[in-house]
Coordinates of C-alpha atoms in Angstrom, one line a residue:
Chain A
M1 CA 41.4 -60.3 305.9
L2 CA 38.7 -57.9 305.3
L3 CA 36.9 -58.3 309.0
Y4 CA 40.9 -57.4 310.1
T5 CA 41.3 -54.6 307.6
L6 CA 36.9 -53.3 309.6
K7 CA 38.1 -53.6 312.3
R8 CA 41.5 -52.1 312.1
L9 CA 40.3 -49.9 310.1
G10 CA 37.4 -48.6 312.4
L11 CA 40.0 -47.9 315.7
A12 CA 41.7 -45.8 313.7
L13 CA 39.1 -43.7 313.1
L14 CA 38.1 -44.0 316.8
V15 CA 41.5 -43.2 317.8
A16 CA 42.0 -39.7 315.1
T17 CA 38.0 -39.1 316.4
F18 CA 39.9 -39.1 319.9
V19 CA 42.9 -37.4 319.1
S20 CA 41.5 -35.1 317.7
I21 CA 39.0 -34.0 320.5
V22 CA 42.0 -33.9 323.0
A23 CA 43.2 -31.4 320.6
F24 CA 40.5 -29.6 320.4
M25 CA 40.4 -29.3 324.4
L26 CA 43.9 -29.2 325.2
L27 CA 44.2 -25.5 323.4
R28 CA 41.6 -23.9 324.9
L29 CA 40.4 -25.0 328.2
S30 CA 44.2 -24.1 328.2
G31 CA 43.3 -20.3 329.3
D32 CA 41.2 -17.6 327.7
A33 CA 41.2 -17.9 323.6
A34 CA 39.8 -14.3 322.9
I35 CA 42.6 -12.7 325.0
A36 CA 45.1 -14.5 323.1
I37 CA 43.3 -13.6 319.5
A38 CA 43.1 -10.0 321.0
G39 CA 46.4 -9.4 322.2
E40 CA 48.1 -8.5 325.0
G41 CA 46.2 -5.9 326.7
A42 CA 43.1 -5.3 324.8
R43 CA 40.2 -3.8 326.2
D44 CA 37.6 -5.9 327.6
E45 CA 34.9 -4.8 325.7
D46 CA 36.9 -5.7 323.1
I47 CA 37.2 -9.0 324.3
E48 CA 33.9 -10.1 324.0
L49 CA 33.5 -8.9 321.1
V50 CA 36.0 -11.4 319.8
R51 CA 34.4 -13.9 321.7
Q52 CA 31.4 -13.1 319.9
T53 CA 33.0 -13.0 316.3
Y54 CA 34.4 -16.1 317.1
G55 CA 32.1 -17.9 318.1
L56 CA 33.8 -18.9 321.5
D57 CA 30.9 -18.5 324.2
R58 CA 29.3 -21.0 322.9
P59 CA 29.4 -24.1 324.6
L60 CA 32.1 -26.5 324.0
I61 CA 30.4 -29.7 322.6
V62 CA 29.0 -27.0 319.9
Q63 CA 32.4 -25.2 319.3
Y64 CA 34.2 -28.7 319.2
A65 CA 31.0 -29.3 315.9
D66 CA 31.5 -26.5 314.4
W67 CA 35.4 -26.2 314.5
L68 CA 35.9 -30.7 313.5
L69 CA 33.7 -29.6 310.4
T70 CA 35.7 -27.5 309.1
T71 CA 38.6 -29.1 309.6
L72 CA 36.9 -32.3 307.9
S73 CA 36.5 -29.7 305.3
G74 CA 40.1 -28.7 304.7
D75 CA 39.3 -25.4 306.7
F76 CA 42.1 -25.5 309.8
G77 CA 41.0 -21.7 310.4
Q78 CA 43.7 -18.8 310.4
S79 CA 47.0 -18.0 311.9
L80 CA 47.2 -15.5 314.7
Y81 CA 51.1 -14.6 314.0
F82 CA 51.7 -15.6 310.7
K83 CA 48.0 -13.6 309.7
T84 CA 47.3 -16.1 306.6
D85 CA 45.6 -19.1 306.2
V86 CA 46.4 -22.6 308.0
T87 CA 46.1 -24.8 306.0
G88 CA 47.8 -23.2 302.7
L89 CA 50.8 -21.7 305.6
I90 CA 50.9 -26.2 305.9
A91 CA 50.7 -27.1 302.6
D92 CA 54.1 -25.1 302.3
K93 CA 55.6 -26.4 305.0
L94 CA 55.0 -30.3 304.4
P95 CA 57.8 -31.0 301.5
V96 CA 60.5 -29.6 304.0
T97 CA 59.8 -31.9 307.1
F98 CA 58.3 -35.2 304.3
Y99 CA 61.5 -35.1 302.8
I100 CA 64.0 -34.4 306.3
G101 CA 61.6 -37.5 307.4
S102 CA 61.9 -39.7 304.5
F103 CA 65.9 -38.4 304.3
S104 CA 66.3 -39.8 307.9
L105 CA 64.6 -42.9 307.6
L106 CA 66.8 -43.9 304.3
F107 CA 69.8 -43.3 306.0
A108 CA 68.9 -44.6 309.5
L109 CA 67.7 -48.2 307.4
A110 CA 71.5 -47.9 305.0
L111 CA 73.2 -47.7 309.0
S112 CA 70.8 -50.9 311.4
V113 CA 70.2 -52.9 308.7
P114 CA 74.2 -53.7 307.7
L115 CA 75.0 -53.7 311.6
G116 CA 71.7 -55.1 312.2
V117 CA 73.3 -58.8 309.7
L118 CA 76.4 -58.3 310.7
A119 CA 76.5 -58.1 314.3
A120 CA 74.7 -61.6 313.9
V121 CA 76.0 -63.3 312.2
Y122 CA 79.3 -62.3 314.3
A123 CA 76.3 -62.6 316.3
G124 CA 79.3 -62.8 320.3
S125 CA 82.4 -61.6 318.4
W126 CA 84.3 -57.9 319.1
I127 CA 82.2 -57.1 315.4
D128 CA 79.0 -57.6 317.9
R129 CA 79.8 -55.9 320.7
A130 CA 80.7 -52.6 318.3
A131 CA 77.8 -53.1 316.2
L132 CA 76.0 -53.1 319.9
A133 CA 78.4 -50.1 321.7
I134 CA 77.6 -47.6 318.8
A135 CA 73.8 -47.8 319.4
V136 CA 73.8 -47.9 322.7
A137 CA 76.0 -44.4 322.6
G138 CA 73.4 -43.7 320.3
Q139 CA 70.5 -43.8 322.6
A140 CA 73.0 -41.7 324.9
L141 CA 73.5 -38.8 322.4
P142 CA 71.4 -36.4 322.8
N143 CA 69.8 -35.4 319.4
F144 CA 70.2 -31.1 320.1
F145 CA 73.7 -31.7 321.2
F146 CA 74.2 -34.2 318.7
A147 CA 73.0 -31.4 315.8
L148 CA 75.0 -28.6 317.4
V149 CA 78.4 -30.4 317.4
L150 CA 78.0 -31.2 313.5
I151 CA 76.8 -27.6 313.1
M152 CA 80.1 -27.0 314.1
L153 CA 81.9 -29.3 312.7
F154 CA 81.3 -29.6 309.1
S155 CA 79.4 -26.2 309.5
I156 CA 82.0 -23.9 311.2
T157 CA 85.4 -26.3 311.5
L158 CA 85.1 -27.1 308.1
R159 CA 83.4 -24.9 305.9
W160 CA 81.4 -27.3 304.2
L161 CA 77.8 -27.4 304.6
P162 CA 75.7 -24.3 305.4
V163 CA 74.4 -23.6 308.9
S164 CA 71.0 -23.1 308.5
G165 CA 67.7 -22.9 306.5
S166 CA 65.9 -25.0 303.7
D167 CA 66.3 -23.6 300.9
T168 CA 69.3 -26.2 299.0
W169 CA 70.1 -30.8 299.0
A170 CA 73.2 -29.6 300.7
H171 CA 70.8 -27.5 303.5
F172 CA 69.5 -31.2 304.6
V173 CA 73.0 -33.1 305.2
M174 CA 72.9 -33.3 308.4
P175 CA 69.4 -32.6 309.9
T176 CA 69.1 -36.0 308.2
I177 CA 71.9 -37.3 310.1
A178 CA 70.9 -35.5 313.5
L179 CA 67.3 -37.3 312.8
G180 CA 68.5 -40.1 311.5
Y181 CA 71.2 -41.2 314.3
Y182 CA 68.3 -41.3 316.7
V183 CA 66.0 -43.6 315.1
T184 CA 68.9 -46.4 314.0
P185 CA 69.9 -47.9 317.0
P186 CA 66.5 -50.0 317.4
M187 CA 65.7 -51.2 314.5
M188 CA 69.7 -52.1 314.4
R189 CA 68.5 -54.3 317.3
L190 CA 65.6 -56.1 315.7
V191 CA 67.5 -56.9 313.2
R192 CA 70.1 -58.1 315.0
A193 CA 67.5 -60.1 316.7
G194 CA 65.4 -61.5 313.4
M195 CA 68.2 -63.0 311.4
I196 CA 69.6 -64.8 314.9
E197 CA 65.9 -65.6 315.6
V198 CA 66.1 -67.0 311.4
L199 CA 69.4 -68.4 311.1
S200 CA 69.3 -70.6 313.7
S201 CA 65.7 -71.6 312.1
D202 CA 65.5 -74.9 309.9
Y203 CA 65.3 -73.8 306.4
I204 CA 68.4 -72.0 307.0
R205 CA 70.1 -75.5 308.2
T206 CA 68.7 -76.8 304.5
A207 CA 69.3 -74.1 302.8
R208 CA 72.9 -74.7 304.0
A209 CA 73.4 -78.4 304.0
K210 CA 72.4 -77.8 300.0
G211 CA 75.4 -76.2 299.7
L212 CA 74.6 -73.1 299.1
S213 CA 76.7 -70.3 299.5
P214 CA 77.1 -68.5 302.6
A215 CA 76.3 -64.7 300.9
S216 CA 73.0 -66.2 299.3
V217 CA 72.3 -68.3 302.5
I218 CA 72.4 -64.7 305.3
F219 CA 70.8 -63.0 302.2
K220 CA 68.0 -64.4 300.0
H221 CA 66.6 -66.0 302.5
G222 CA 67.9 -65.1 306.1
L223 CA 67.4 -60.8 305.3
R224 CA 64.6 -61.6 303.7
N225 CA 62.5 -63.3 306.1
A226 CA 64.4 -61.0 309.4
V227 CA 63.7 -57.9 307.4
V228 CA 59.4 -58.1 308.2
P229 CA 59.2 -56.5 311.3
V230 CA 61.6 -54.1 309.9
V231 CA 58.8 -52.7 307.2
A232 CA 56.5 -52.6 310.4
L233 CA 59.0 -50.3 312.9
A234 CA 60.4 -48.3 309.9
A235 CA 56.3 -46.8 310.3
V236 CA 56.2 -46.3 313.6
Q237 CA 59.5 -45.0 313.6
L238 CA 59.1 -42.0 310.7
G239 CA 56.3 -41.0 313.7
Y240 CA 58.4 -40.8 316.7
L241 CA 61.2 -39.4 313.8
L242 CA 57.8 -36.6 313.1
G243 CA 58.0 -35.7 317.3
G244 CA 61.9 -35.1 316.6
S245 CA 61.8 -33.2 313.6
I246 CA 60.7 -30.2 315.8
V247 CA 64.0 -29.8 318.1
I248 CA 66.0 -30.3 314.8
E249 CA 63.7 -28.4 312.6
T250 CA 64.4 -25.5 315.4
I251 CA 68.0 -25.9 315.5
F252 CA 68.3 -25.6 311.8
A253 CA 65.4 -23.5 311.2
L254 CA 65.0 -26.0 308.9
D255 CA 60.9 -24.7 307.6
G256 CA 59.3 -26.9 307.7
L257 CA 56.3 -28.4 310.4
G258 CA 58.2 -28.7 313.0
Y259 CA 59.8 -25.5 313.7
L260 CA 56.2 -24.3 312.5
A261 CA 54.8 -26.0 315.2
Y262 CA 57.9 -24.2 317.7
Q263 CA 56.8 -20.8 316.1
S264 CA 53.2 -21.4 316.5
I265 CA 53.7 -23.3 320.6
T266 CA 56.2 -19.7 321.7
H267 CA 53.7 -17.2 319.6
K268 CA 50.6 -19.3 321.3
D269 CA 49.5 -19.3 318.0
F270 CA 46.7 -21.9 318.6
P271 CA 44.5 -22.7 315.7
V272 CA 48.5 -23.4 314.0
T273 CA 49.6 -25.5 316.9
Q274 CA 46.1 -28.0 316.5
A275 CA 46.5 -28.7 313.0
V276 CA 50.3 -29.9 313.3
L277 CA 48.8 -31.2 316.4
L278 CA 46.7 -33.3 314.7
L279 CA 47.9 -33.7 311.4
L280 CA 51.1 -35.6 312.7
S281 CA 48.5 -37.2 314.8
L282 CA 46.8 -38.1 312.0
I283 CA 49.9 -39.1 309.9
Y284 CA 51.0 -41.3 312.5
V285 CA 47.5 -43.2 312.9
L286 CA 47.7 -43.8 308.9
L287 CA 51.5 -45.3 309.0
T288 CA 50.2 -47.5 312.2
L289 CA 46.6 -48.6 310.0
V290 CA 49.3 -49.8 307.1
S291 CA 52.2 -51.2 309.0
D292 CA 49.9 -52.9 310.4
L293 CA 47.7 -54.0 307.5
L294 CA 50.7 -54.9 305.3
N295 CA 52.0 -57.0 308.1
A296 CA 48.6 -59.0 308.5
F297 CA 48.9 -59.7 304.8
L298 CA 52.6 -60.8 305.0
D299 CA 52.2 -63.3 308.5
P300 CA 48.5 -64.8 308.5
R301 CA 49.0 -65.4 312.3
M302 CA 48.1 -61.9 312.8
R303 CA 44.5 -61.3 311.7
V304 CA 43.5 -62.9 314.9
A305 CA 44.5 -59.9 316.8
Chain B
M1 CA 49.2 -53.7 317.4
S2 CA 52.3 -53.4 315.2
D3 CA 53.5 -51.4 319.5
T4 CA 52.7 -55.2 321.4
V5 CA 55.8 -56.1 322.6
I6 CA 55.1 -60.0 322.5
L7 CA 57.1 -61.5 325.4
P8 CA 57.7 -65.6 325.1
V9 CA 57.0 -67.0 327.5
E10 CA 59.7 -67.4 329.4
T11 CA 61.3 -70.8 329.3
V12 CA 63.1 -71.0 333.2
V13 CA 66.8 -71.7 332.6
P14 CA 68.3 -71.3 335.4
K15 CA 71.8 -70.1 335.5
A16 CA 74.9 -70.1 337.8
G17 CA 74.9 -67.8 341.2
S18 CA 72.0 -65.3 342.6
A19 CA 71.0 -62.4 340.0
A20 CA 73.2 -60.6 342.4
A21 CA 76.2 -62.7 341.2
R22 CA 75.0 -62.7 337.7
M23 CA 74.7 -58.8 337.7
A24 CA 78.0 -58.2 339.0
G25 CA 78.9 -60.2 336.3
N26 CA 77.8 -58.4 333.7
P27 CA 80.0 -55.5 332.5
S28 CA 76.9 -53.8 332.1
V29 CA 75.6 -54.1 335.1
V30 CA 78.8 -53.1 336.4
T31 CA 79.7 -50.0 334.2
G32 CA 75.6 -47.9 334.3
L33 CA 75.9 -48.7 338.3
I34 CA 79.9 -46.4 338.3
L35 CA 78.4 -44.0 336.2
V36 CA 75.0 -43.6 337.8
G37 CA 76.7 -43.9 340.9
A38 CA 78.9 -41.5 340.5
V39 CA 75.8 -39.2 339.1
V40 CA 73.7 -39.1 342.7
A41 CA 77.1 -38.8 344.4
I42 CA 77.8 -35.4 342.5
A43 CA 73.8 -34.6 343.5
L44 CA 73.8 -35.7 346.7
L45 CA 77.7 -33.9 347.4
A46 CA 76.7 -30.8 345.6
P47 CA 77.2 -28.4 348.5
L48 CA 79.7 -29.6 349.4
L49 CA 81.6 -30.5 346.3
A50 CA 81.0 -27.0 344.3
P51 CA 84.0 -24.9 344.7
H52 CA 81.5 -21.4 344.2
D53 CA 77.4 -20.9 344.6
P54 CA 76.3 -22.0 341.4
Y55 CA 74.1 -18.9 340.5
A56 CA 76.9 -16.2 342.2
Q57 CA 77.5 -14.4 338.8
D58 CA 80.5 -12.5 338.4
L59 CA 80.7 -10.2 335.4
M60 CA 84.4 -9.5 335.5
R61 CA 85.5 -12.8 335.0
R62 CA 82.9 -14.2 332.2
L63 CA 83.6 -17.1 329.4
V64 CA 87.1 -17.3 331.7
P65 CA 88.0 -21.2 330.1
P66 CA 88.5 -24.3 331.0
I67 CA 91.6 -25.4 332.6
W68 CA 92.9 -27.3 330.1
H69 CA 93.0 -23.6 328.1
D70 CA 96.0 -21.6 328.5
K71 CA 93.6 -19.2 329.7
G72 CA 91.9 -20.6 331.8
I73 CA 92.7 -20.6 336.0
W74 CA 92.8 -23.0 339.2
S75 CA 90.1 -21.3 340.7
N76 CA 86.7 -21.9 338.4
P77 CA 88.6 -24.9 336.7
L78 CA 85.6 -25.7 334.0
G79 CA 85.6 -21.6 333.3
T80 CA 82.9 -19.6 333.4
D81 CA 79.4 -18.4 332.0
N82 CA 78.6 -15.5 330.0
L83 CA 77.4 -14.3 333.7
G84 CA 80.7 -15.6 334.8
R85 CA 78.7 -17.9 336.7
D86 CA 81.4 -20.8 338.2
Y87 CA 80.9 -23.3 335.6
L88 CA 81.8 -26.5 337.5
S89 CA 79.6 -25.8 340.3
R90 CA 76.8 -25.4 338.1
I91 CA 77.3 -28.7 335.8
L92 CA 77.3 -30.2 339.5
Y93 CA 74.3 -29.4 340.1
G94 CA 72.5 -29.6 337.4
A95 CA 73.2 -34.0 337.8
R96 CA 70.0 -32.9 341.0
I97 CA 68.0 -31.5 338.3
S98 CA 68.1 -33.8 335.2
L99 CA 68.0 -36.7 338.5
L100 CA 65.0 -35.9 340.1
I101 CA 63.6 -35.6 336.6
G102 CA 64.4 -38.5 335.9
L103 CA 62.6 -39.9 338.5
S104 CA 59.7 -38.8 339.0
V105 CA 58.9 -39.1 335.9
M106 CA 59.6 -42.4 336.4
V107 CA 57.3 -43.1 339.5
I108 CA 54.4 -41.2 338.0
S109 CA 54.4 -42.6 334.7
G110 CA 55.6 -45.9 335.5
L111 CA 52.9 -45.8 337.9
I112 CA 50.2 -44.8 335.6
G113 CA 51.2 -47.5 333.2
T114 CA 52.0 -50.3 335.8
A115 CA 48.0 -49.8 336.4
L116 CA 46.7 -49.8 333.5
G117 CA 49.7 -52.5 332.0
L118 CA 48.3 -55.0 334.3
A119 CA 44.1 -54.1 333.9
A120 CA 44.4 -55.0 330.5
G121 CA 46.8 -57.5 330.8
Y122 CA 45.0 -59.5 333.5
F123 CA 41.1 -58.7 333.0
G124 CA 41.8 -59.1 328.9
G125 CA 37.9 -58.7 327.0
R126 CA 36.6 -54.8 327.1
T127 CA 39.2 -53.1 330.2
D128 CA 41.6 -54.8 327.3
L129 CA 40.3 -53.3 325.0
V130 CA 39.4 -50.0 326.1
I131 CA 43.4 -50.0 327.8
S132 CA 44.9 -51.0 324.5
F133 CA 43.3 -48.3 322.4
F134 CA 43.8 -45.8 325.1
I135 CA 47.9 -46.4 324.7
T136 CA 46.8 -46.8 320.7
A137 CA 46.0 -42.8 321.0
R138 CA 48.4 -41.6 323.4
L139 CA 51.1 -43.1 321.3
A140 CA 49.3 -41.0 318.1
M141 CA 50.5 -38.4 319.6
P142 CA 53.9 -37.0 319.4
V143 CA 55.3 -36.2 323.2
V144 CA 57.7 -33.1 322.1
L145 CA 55.0 -31.8 320.9
V146 CA 51.8 -32.1 323.5
A147 CA 55.0 -31.4 326.1
L148 CA 55.8 -28.0 324.5
A149 CA 53.0 -27.0 323.7
V150 CA 51.5 -27.7 327.3
V151 CA 54.7 -26.2 329.9
A152 CA 54.4 -23.6 326.6
M153 CA 50.3 -23.0 328.4
I154 CA 50.8 -23.7 332.3
G155 CA 54.2 -22.1 332.1
G156 CA 57.8 -23.8 332.6
S157 CA 58.6 -24.6 336.0
L158 CA 59.9 -28.1 337.8
P159 CA 57.0 -29.1 338.3
V160 CA 55.0 -28.3 335.1
V161 CA 57.8 -30.7 333.1
I162 CA 57.3 -33.9 335.8
L163 CA 53.5 -33.6 335.6
T164 CA 53.4 -33.5 332.2
L165 CA 56.3 -35.6 331.0
G166 CA 55.1 -38.1 333.8
L167 CA 51.5 -38.3 332.7
L168 CA 51.9 -38.8 329.0
K169 CA 55.0 -40.9 329.2
W170 CA 53.4 -44.0 330.8
D171 CA 52.8 -45.8 327.0
R172 CA 55.5 -48.1 326.6
F173 CA 55.3 -49.5 330.4
A174 CA 51.5 -49.9 329.7
V175 CA 52.4 -51.5 326.6
V176 CA 55.6 -53.7 328.3
M177 CA 53.3 -55.0 331.3
R178 CA 50.3 -55.7 329.7
S179 CA 52.3 -58.5 327.4
A180 CA 54.0 -59.7 330.6
T181 CA 51.0 -59.7 333.0
Q182 CA 49.1 -62.1 329.7
Q183 CA 52.3 -64.2 329.8
V184 CA 51.3 -65.0 333.0
R185 CA 47.8 -64.3 333.9
S186 CA 46.9 -68.8 332.7
L187 CA 50.4 -69.3 334.7
D188 CA 49.4 -72.5 337.7
Y189 CA 49.8 -70.3 341.0
V190 CA 48.1 -67.6 339.7
T191 CA 45.2 -69.8 338.7
A192 CA 45.5 -71.9 342.1
A193 CA 44.8 -68.0 344.3
E194 CA 42.0 -67.6 342.0
A195 CA 41.2 -71.9 343.4
A196 CA 42.1 -70.2 346.5
G197 CA 39.4 -67.2 346.5
A198 CA 42.6 -65.0 347.0
S199 CA 40.8 -60.9 346.5
R200 CA 41.7 -59.6 342.6
L201 CA 43.9 -57.2 344.0
R202 CA 46.0 -60.2 345.9
I203 CA 46.7 -61.8 342.6
L204 CA 47.3 -59.0 341.1
L205 CA 49.5 -57.3 343.3
G206 CA 50.8 -61.0 344.8
E207 CA 51.3 -62.6 342.2
V208 CA 51.2 -61.2 339.2
L209 CA 53.2 -58.0 339.8
P210 CA 56.2 -60.1 342.0
N211 CA 56.4 -61.8 338.5
V212 CA 56.4 -59.2 336.1
F213 CA 58.5 -57.8 337.7
P214 CA 62.2 -57.7 336.2
H215 CA 60.2 -56.4 333.0
L216 CA 58.9 -53.6 335.0
I217 CA 62.2 -52.6 336.2
V218 CA 63.5 -52.7 332.8
V219 CA 61.5 -50.2 331.3
A220 CA 61.5 -48.4 334.0
T221 CA 65.3 -47.8 333.3
V222 CA 64.9 -47.1 329.9
E223 CA 62.3 -44.9 331.1
A224 CA 64.0 -42.6 332.8
G225 CA 66.9 -42.4 330.6
S226 CA 64.3 -40.7 327.9
A227 CA 62.5 -38.4 330.1
I228 CA 66.0 -36.8 331.2
L229 CA 66.8 -36.6 327.1
L230 CA 63.0 -35.2 327.0
E231 CA 63.9 -32.3 329.9
A232 CA 66.7 -31.5 328.5
A233 CA 64.9 -31.3 324.9
L234 CA 61.8 -28.5 326.5
S235 CA 64.7 -26.8 328.2
F236 CA 67.4 -26.5 325.5
L237 CA 64.3 -25.2 323.7
G238 CA 63.4 -22.5 326.3
L239 CA 59.7 -24.2 327.0
G240 CA 60.6 -26.9 329.7
V241 CA 63.1 -25.5 333.5
Q242 CA 63.6 -22.1 333.6
P243 CA 67.1 -20.1 334.3
P244 CA 68.7 -19.5 336.6
L245 CA 68.8 -22.9 337.5
P246 CA 71.1 -25.7 335.8
S247 CA 69.7 -27.7 334.4
W248 CA 72.1 -29.5 331.7
G249 CA 69.7 -28.6 328.4
L250 CA 69.8 -25.3 329.3
M251 CA 72.7 -24.6 329.7
I252 CA 73.5 -26.3 326.1
A253 CA 70.3 -23.0 324.9
E254 CA 72.0 -20.7 326.5
A255 CA 75.1 -21.2 325.4
K256 CA 74.3 -21.6 321.9
N257 CA 75.5 -18.2 320.8
F258 CA 78.6 -18.3 322.2
M259 CA 79.7 -21.7 320.8
F260 CA 81.7 -21.0 317.9
F261 CA 84.0 -18.9 320.5
S262 CA 83.5 -20.2 323.5
F263 CA 83.1 -24.7 322.3
W264 CA 83.0 -26.1 325.5
L265 CA 80.6 -24.5 327.3
I266 CA 77.7 -26.8 324.9
A267 CA 80.8 -29.2 325.1
I268 CA 80.9 -30.1 328.7
P269 CA 76.9 -30.5 329.5
G270 CA 76.1 -32.3 326.3
T271 CA 78.7 -35.0 328.2
A272 CA 77.7 -35.2 331.2
L273 CA 73.6 -36.1 329.7
A274 CA 75.2 -37.9 327.6
L275 CA 77.4 -39.7 331.0
L276 CA 74.4 -40.6 332.2
V277 CA 71.9 -41.0 329.6
L278 CA 74.7 -43.8 328.8
G279 CA 74.8 -44.6 332.5
I280 CA 70.9 -45.0 332.7
N281 CA 71.0 -47.0 328.9
L282 CA 74.0 -49.9 330.6
L283 CA 72.1 -50.6 333.4
G284 CA 68.2 -50.8 331.8
D285 CA 70.3 -53.3 329.4
G286 CA 72.3 -55.6 331.2
L287 CA 69.3 -55.8 333.7
R288 CA 67.3 -56.7 331.2
D289 CA 70.4 -59.3 329.9
V290 CA 70.4 -60.9 333.4
F291 CA 66.5 -61.1 334.3
A292 CA 65.0 -61.2 330.7
P293 CA 66.8 -62.5 328.2
D294 CA 64.6 -63.0 326.0
E295 CA 63.2 -59.6 325.2
R296 CA 66.4 -57.9 324.5
A297 CA 65.3 -57.0 320.8

C-alpha cells in the first residue's frame, strides 16, 4: 500500500507539473502578452516598457520558473480586467463553485442510485427501460438549452425562482438541476451494472437462501458492494462538473469560478484564466488521487497497477 | 488509473444471425439510424428543402411566430428570427454545421486517440507509461475551459473549432482502445502473426485493429454526439462558430434576448440539437449491445 501510494503520488505531481507548463505556455504563446497588458492602441514604446517591467523579454523557461515560484507561494499575480490580485478574486469565487459542484453531485447521486437499483432489480422490465430512456434523453439534451427551459418554466411562467445571481439558496436550485442531471446518466448506468453483477453473485444467493428479506438482500448486501465503483466515478464526475459549471454559471450569472473563467477569457485577462485553469486541473488531479487511493484501500487487487 | 475502462475478456457467444441482422432487430439502432439518417438527408438536401436563403434578412418581417401560432404565416413555417431570416431555412442549413463538426472532430480525435491507445496497449511497458501519463494529464484539464481559451485567442471560426475540439477530445478513444488492445494482445492469432514474423505495423493494423474495431465504432459514435454538443455550447457562449452562420448553438444564443416573448426561437434549435444527439447516442448504445454487450456500463 505504501509503495502504491508513493507511485500514485509521484504520478499526481508529474501531471500537476505538466498541467502547469501547459497553462503557462497556452496563454503565453497565444500572442504578445505585453500588447494585451498595455491595452489596444498603445504606443510601441509603452509596449516595450510593459515588456521590461513585467519581465516578458526574458527567456520562456526563466519566465515559467519565475511564474511557478510565485504561484507556489500563493500569488497568482494581478488581474488585468478586475484590477485586483487574482488570489483574492479566486478565494472570493471558490465557495460558490464548491457549493454548486457538491449540490449537483448530491442531486445526481439522489437520482442515479435509486434509479440504478430499480433498473437492476427489475432488469429487462419496463422500469429498466424507462430508467435507460431517462438516461439516454438526459445525455442528449444540451445543458445550456435545458437551463434556459428551466428559466422559462420556473422563473418566467411560474415565477418561483430568481433568474440570475448567487445571493440566496433559491438562486442555486436551477443551476444544481441543470448541472446535476448531466452527470446522472453515467452514474445510473454504473449503479445498474454493478447491482446486476453483485445480485448474481454467490453471497447474494446465500443471503437469499438464508431467508433474508428482499430489502435486506438488495440494500445491505447488494448496494454496499455495488456502490464502490460509483464513489470512484463520482470523484471523476466532480471534475466534469467543474468544467460544465463554466457554461451553467455563465447562464445564471452565478458568481463562481466558472463565470470568472468565462469573463477572464472574453476580456483576455490571461493571469486569471491561467490561475483558474491551473486550479481546476489541480482539483481534478487531487480528486482522482484520493479516489484511487480510496479504491486501493477498499480493494487490494487495485494496488498492483 | 480510475479512468481505465476494464473490459472483460469477451466470451464469444455466437448469436443467431449476422451482425447486420442483429442491428436490424435492435430498436435503439433502428431509431438512432432513422433520426441520424433524417438529419443527414436534411443536411444534404438543404438547398432543395429550404424555402428561403438562410442569410437573407427581411426587416419588415421580424420575429414572425411559427405556423402553429395564431399569427403564423405559411411563407415562413417556423417563423423568422430577430433579423427577419427564415427560421426553417436556418435550421435546415444548421444541420450541415452540426454534422460537419461531429464527423470531423470524430475523425481527428479518433485518429490521435486510436494511434495512442493501440501503441500503449500493444507495446506496454515504457510506451504505455508515457501514453497513460498524457491521457491522465489531458483528462485533468477541463475541455470546455481550454477550448474556450484557445478559440478566444485564435478567433472563432468553423476550422478553429473543429481543430481545437479534435486535438482535445482524443482521451476517450485512447482509454478504450488501450484496454481493448490489452485484451487482444496476448491472444493466439496475435502470437501467431508475431511468430510468422509479421511487422509490428502489420500486426497492429491487420490483426489488432480489426478485432478492437467494434469498441472503436461505439466510442466514435458517442464522441461525435459529444463534439456536437460542445460546439453548440461554445457557439452559445459566443466563442465558437461566428455569425451569420446558422449553428444551432449560436441561434439559441442570438435568440436568448427574445426568449421571454418568443420562446420558440430557442425551443426549435434546442429540440433539433437534442434529437440529433439522441439519435447518435441511441445508435451508439445499440451498437454497443450488438458488438460489445459486456461494455454496457
